[in-house]
Coordinates of N, CA, C and O in Angstrom, one line a residue:
X1 N 19.5 4.6 -0.3 CA 18.7 4.5 -1.7 C 17.2 4.1 -1.1 O 16.9 3.2 -0.5
X2 N 16.3 5.1 -1.5 CA 15.0 5.0 -0.9 C 14.2 3.9 -1.7 O 13.4 3.3 -1.0
X3 N 14.5 3.5 -2.8 CA 13.7 2.3 -3.6 C 14.3 1.1 -3.2 O 13.7 0.1 -4.0
X4 N 15.3 0.8 -2.3 CA 15.9 -0.6 -2.2 C 14.7 -1.5 -1.6 O 14.8 -2.8 -2.0
X5 N 14.1 -1.3 -0.7 CA 13.1 -1.8 -0.2 C 12.0 -2.3 -1.2 O 11.6 -3.5 -1.4
X6 N 11.5 -1.5 -2.0 CA 10.6 -1.9 -3.0 C 11.1 -2.8 -3.9 O 10.6 -3.7 -4.6
X7 N 12.4 -2.5 -4.5 CA 13.1 -3.4 -5.5 C 13.3 -4.7 -4.9 O 13.0 -5.6 -5.7
X8 N 13.8 -4.8 -3.7 CA 13.9 -6.1 -3.0 C 12.5 -7.0 -3.2 O 12.5 -8.1 -3.3
X9 N 11.6 -6.2 -2.6 CA 10.2 -6.8 -2.8 C 9.7 -7.2 -4.2 O 9.0 -8.4 -4.2
X10 N 10.0 -6.4 -5.0 CA 9.6 -6.7 -6.6 C 10.5 -8.0 -6.9 O 9.8 -8.8 -7.6
X11 N 11.8 -8.1 -6.6 CA 12.4 -9.3 -6.9 C 12.1 -10.6 -6.3 O 11.9 -11.6 -6.9
X12 N 11.8 -10.4 -5.1 CA 11.2 -11.6 -4.4 C 9.8 -12.0 -5.1 O 9.5 -13.2 -5.3
X13 N 9.0 -11.2 -5.3 CA 7.7 -11.4 -5.9 C 7.9 -12.1 -7.3 O 7.3 -13.0 -7.7
X14 N 9.0 -11.6 -8.0 CA 9.2 -12.1 -9.4 C 9.8 -13.5 -9.4 O 9.5 -14.3 -10.0
X15 N 10.6 -13.6 -8.2 CA 11.1 -15.0 -8.1 C 10.1 -16.1 -7.6 O 10.3 -17.1 -8.1
X16 N 9.3 -15.6 -7.0 CA 8.0 -16.4 -6.3 C 7.1 -17.0 -7.7 O 6.7 -18.1 -7.9
X17 N 6.9 -15.7 -8.6 CA 6.1 -16.0 -9.7 C 6.7 -17.1 -10.6 O 6.0 -17.9 -11.2
X18 N 8.0 -17.0 -10.9 CA 8.7 -17.8 -11.7 C 9.4 -19.1 -11.2 O 10.0 -19.7 -12.0
X19 N 9.1 -19.4 -9.9 CA 9.7 -20.4 -9.3 C 11.1 -20.6 -9.3 O 11.7 -21.5 -9.2
X20 N 11.7 -19.4 -9.2 CA 13.1 -19.1 -8.9 C 13.7 -19.4 -7.5 O 15.0 -20.0 -7.2
X21 N 12.9 -19.3 -6.7 CA 13.2 -19.4 -5.3 C 13.0 -20.9 -4.6 O 12.4 -21.7 -5.1
X22 N 14.1 -21.3 -4.2 CA 14.5 -22.9 -3.7 C 13.1 -23.2 -2.6 O 12.6 -22.4 -2.0
X23 N 13.0 -24.6 -2.3 CA 12.5 -25.1 -1.3 C 10.9 -25.3 -1.3 O 10.4 -26.1 -0.6
X24 N 10.3 -24.5 -2.1 CA 8.8 -24.3 -2.4 C 8.6 -24.2 -3.7 O 9.1 -23.6 -4.5
X25 N 7.4 -25.1 -4.0 CA 6.8 -24.9 -5.4 C 5.9 -23.9 -5.4 O 4.7 -24.1 -5.0
X26 N 6.2 -22.6 -5.4 CA 5.4 -21.6 -5.4 C 4.1 -21.4 -6.3 O 3.2 -20.8 -6.1
X27 N 4.2 -22.2 -7.4 CA 2.9 -22.3 -8.3 C 1.8 -23.1 -7.6 O 0.7 -22.9 -8.0
X28 N 2.0 -24.0 -6.5 CA 1.0 -24.6 -5.8 C 0.3 -23.7 -4.5 O -0.5 -24.3 -4.0
X29 N 1.1 -22.6 -4.3 CA 0.6 -21.8 -3.3 C -0.3 -20.7 -3.6 O 0.0 -20.1 -4.7
X30 N -1.4 -20.6 -2.9 CA -2.5 -19.7 -3.5 C -2.0 -18.3 -3.5 O -0.9 -17.8 -2.9
X31 N -2.6 -17.6 -4.7 CA -2.0 -16.1 -4.9 C -1.9 -15.3 -3.7 O -0.9 -14.7 -3.5
X32 N -3.1 -15.3 -2.9 CA -3.1 -14.2 -1.9 C -2.2 -14.7 -0.8 O -1.5 -13.8 -0.1
X33 N -1.9 -15.8 -0.6 CA -0.9 -16.4 0.3 C 0.5 -16.0 0.0 O 1.3 -15.6 0.8
X34 N 0.8 -16.1 -1.3 CA 2.1 -15.6 -1.9 C 2.4 -14.1 -1.8 O 3.3 -13.6 -1.3
X35 N 1.1 -13.3 -1.9 CA 1.1 -11.8 -1.6 C 1.5 -11.5 -0.1 O 2.1 -10.6 0.2
X36 N 0.9 -12.4 0.8 CA 1.0 -12.2 2.2 C 2.5 -12.3 2.5 O 3.2 -11.7 3.2
X37 N 3.2 -13.5 1.7 CA 4.6 -13.8 2.1 C 5.3 -12.6 1.6 O 6.3 -12.3 2.2
X38 N 5.2 -12.0 0.4 CA 5.8 -10.9 0.0 C 5.7 -9.8 0.8 O 6.7 -9.0 0.9
X39 N 4.6 -9.4 1.3 CA 4.4 -8.5 2.3 C 5.3 -8.6 3.5 O 5.8 -7.6 3.9
X40 N 5.2 -9.8 4.2 CA 6.1 -10.1 5.3 C 7.6 -10.0 5.0 O 8.2 -9.3 5.8
X41 N 7.9 -10.3 3.7 CA 9.4 -10.3 3.6 C 9.8 -8.7 3.2 O 10.9 -8.4 3.5
X42 N 8.8 -8.0 2.6 CA 9.1 -6.7 2.4 C 9.3 -6.0 3.5 O 10.2 -5.0 3.5
X43 N 8.3 -6.1 4.5 CA 8.5 -5.4 5.8 C 9.7 -5.7 6.6 O 10.4 -4.8 7.0
X44 N 10.2 -7.0 6.5 CA 11.6 -7.3 7.2 C 12.7 -6.7 6.3 O 13.6 -6.2 6.9
X45 N 12.6 -6.7 5.0 CA 13.5 -6.1 4.2 C 13.8 -4.6 4.5 O 15.0 -4.1 4.8
X46 N 12.6 -4.0 4.7 CA 12.6 -2.4 4.9 C 13.1 -2.1 6.3 O 13.7 -1.2 6.5
X47 N 12.8 -3.1 7.3 CA 13.2 -2.9 8.7 C 14.8 -3.2 8.8 O 15.5 -2.4 9.3
X48 N 15.3 -4.2 7.9 CA 16.7 -4.2 8.0 C 17.4 -3.2 7.3 O 18.3 -2.6 7.8
X49 N 17.0 -2.6 6.2 CA 17.4 -1.7 5.4 C 17.4 -0.4 6.1 O 18.4 0.4 5.9
X50 N 16.4 -0.2 6.9 CA 16.3 1.0 7.5 C 17.6 1.2 8.7 O 18.0 2.4 9.2
X51 N 18.0 0.1 9.2 CA 19.1 0.1 10.0 C 20.5 -0.1 9.4 O 21.6 0.5 10.1
X52 N 20.6 -0.4 8.4 CA 21.7 -0.8 7.6 C 22.3 0.5 6.7 O 23.4 1.1 7.0
X53 N 21.3 1.1 6.0 CA 21.8 2.5 5.4 C 21.7 3.5 6.2 O 21.1 3.7 7.1
X54 N 22.6 4.6 5.8 CA 22.6 5.7 6.7 C 21.4 6.6 6.6 O 20.7 6.7 5.6
X55 N 21.1 7.3 7.8 CA 20.0 8.2 7.8 C 20.3 9.5 7.1 O 21.4 10.2 7.3
X56 N 19.5 9.8 6.1 CA 19.6 11.0 5.2 C 19.0 12.2 5.9 O 19.3 13.4 5.3
X57 N 18.3 12.2 6.7 CA 17.7 13.3 7.3 C 16.9 14.0 6.5 O 16.8 15.2 6.4
X58 N 16.1 13.3 5.4 CA 15.3 14.2 4.5 C 13.9 13.8 5.2 O 13.5 12.7 5.1
X59 N 13.3 14.8 5.4 CA 11.8 14.6 5.8 C 11.0 15.5 5.2 O 11.3 16.6 4.5
X60 N 9.5 15.5 5.4 CA 8.5 16.4 4.9 C 8.3 17.4 5.9 O 7.9 17.1 6.9
X61 N 8.3 18.7 5.3 CA 7.9 19.7 6.4 C 6.5 19.8 6.5 O 5.9 19.9 5.4
X62 N 5.8 19.4 7.6 CA 4.6 19.6 7.8 C 4.0 20.7 8.4 O 4.6 21.3 9.4
X63 N 3.1 21.6 7.9 CA 2.5 22.8 8.4 C 0.9 22.5 8.8 O 0.2 21.6 7.9
X64 N 0.6 23.0 9.9 CA -0.9 22.9 10.2 C -1.7 23.2 9.1 O -3.0 22.6 9.1
X65 N -1.6 24.2 8.3 CA -2.6 24.6 7.2 C -2.8 23.6 6.2 O -3.7 23.8 5.4
X66 N -1.8 22.6 6.1 CA -2.1 21.5 5.1 C -3.3 20.7 5.3 O -3.8 19.9 4.5
X67 N -3.7 20.7 6.8 CA -4.7 19.7 7.2 C -6.1 20.4 7.3 O -7.0 19.9 7.7
X68 N -6.2 21.8 6.9 CA -7.3 22.5 6.9 C -8.0 22.3 5.6 O -7.5 22.6 4.5
X69 N -9.2 22.0 5.7 CA -10.1 22.0 4.3 C -10.7 23.4 4.0 O -11.1 24.0 4.9
X70 N -10.8 23.8 2.7 CA -11.4 25.0 2.2 C -13.0 24.7 2.4 O -13.6 23.7 2.5
X71 N -13.7 26.0 2.6 CA -15.1 26.0 2.7 C -15.8 25.4 1.7 O -16.7 24.7 1.6
X72 N -15.2 25.8 0.3 CA -15.8 25.2 -0.8 C -15.7 23.6 -1.0 O -16.7 23.2 -1.5
X73 N -14.7 23.0 -0.5 CA -14.5 21.6 -0.5 C -15.4 21.1 0.5 O -16.0 20.1 0.2
X74 N -15.7 21.7 1.6 CA -16.6 21.1 2.7 C -18.1 21.3 2.2 O -18.7 20.3 2.4
X75 N -18.4 22.4 1.3 CA -19.8 22.4 0.9 C -20.0 21.5 -0.3 O -21.0 20.8 -0.2
X76 N -19.0 21.2 -1.0 CA -19.1 20.3 -2.2 C -19.2 18.8 -1.6 O -20.0 18.0 -2.2
X77 N -18.5 18.5 -0.6 CA -18.5 17.2 0.1 C -19.9 17.0 0.6 O -20.5 15.8 0.8
X78 N -20.4 18.0 1.4 CA -21.8 17.9 2.0 C -22.8 17.6 0.9 O -23.9 16.8 1.1
X79 N -22.7 18.4 -0.2 CA -23.7 18.2 -1.4 C -23.6 16.8 -1.8 O -24.6 16.2 -2.1
X80 N -22.4 16.3 -2.2 CA -22.4 14.8 -2.6 C -22.8 14.1 -1.7 O -23.5 12.9 -2.0
X81 N -22.5 14.0 -0.3 CA -23.1 13.3 0.7 C -24.5 13.2 0.7 O -25.2 12.0 0.7
X82 N -25.2 14.2 0.6 CA -26.6 14.4 0.6 C -27.2 13.7 -0.6 O -28.2 12.9 -0.5
X83 N -26.6 13.8 -1.6 CA -27.1 13.2 -3.0 C -26.9 11.7 -3.0 O -27.8 11.1 -3.4
X84 N -25.7 11.3 -2.4 CA -25.6 9.9 -2.3 C -26.6 9.3 -1.3 O -27.1 8.2 -1.4
X85 N -26.9 10.0 -0.2 CA -27.8 9.4 0.9 C -29.2 9.3 0.1 O -30.1 8.3 0.3
X86 N -29.7 10.3 -0.6 CA -30.8 10.5 -1.4 C -31.1 9.4 -2.3 O -32.0 8.6 -2.4
X87 N -29.9 9.0 -3.1 CA -30.0 8.3 -4.2 C -29.9 6.8 -3.7 O -30.8 5.8 -4.2
X88 N -29.2 6.6 -2.5 CA -29.2 5.3 -2.1 C -30.5 4.9 -1.4 O -31.1 3.8 -1.5
X89 N -31.2 5.9 -0.4 CA -32.6 5.7 0.0 C -33.6 5.4 -1.1 O -34.5 4.8 -0.7
X90 N -33.6 6.1 -2.2 CA -34.6 6.0 -3.3 C -34.4 4.7 -4.0 O -35.5 4.3 -4.2
X91 N -33.4 4.3 -4.2 CA -33.1 3.0 -4.9 C -33.2 1.7 -4.1 O -33.1 0.7 -4.6
X92 N -33.2 2.0 -2.9 CA -33.1 0.8 -1.9 C -34.4 0.3 -1.9 O -34.8 -0.9 -1.9

């Protein structure tokens, strides 16, 4: 199940937000610290789930042509870059 890691992370974050998890009053922990803990717990959960769940061998086929930019895109990006440099230097 591909969403099991995200689902477990959502449930942990919801439990922290509503103080359903024991041993810590999560309302006293700063928001960014809570998000850091949720991140660490999600990474651990995804690591464990990747070893527990069977490998489905579903992957993305990567072709080298997917990473080549068209000439029109490169020209547009260069024009936008020049405009940004001009505007930044003018208003600075």
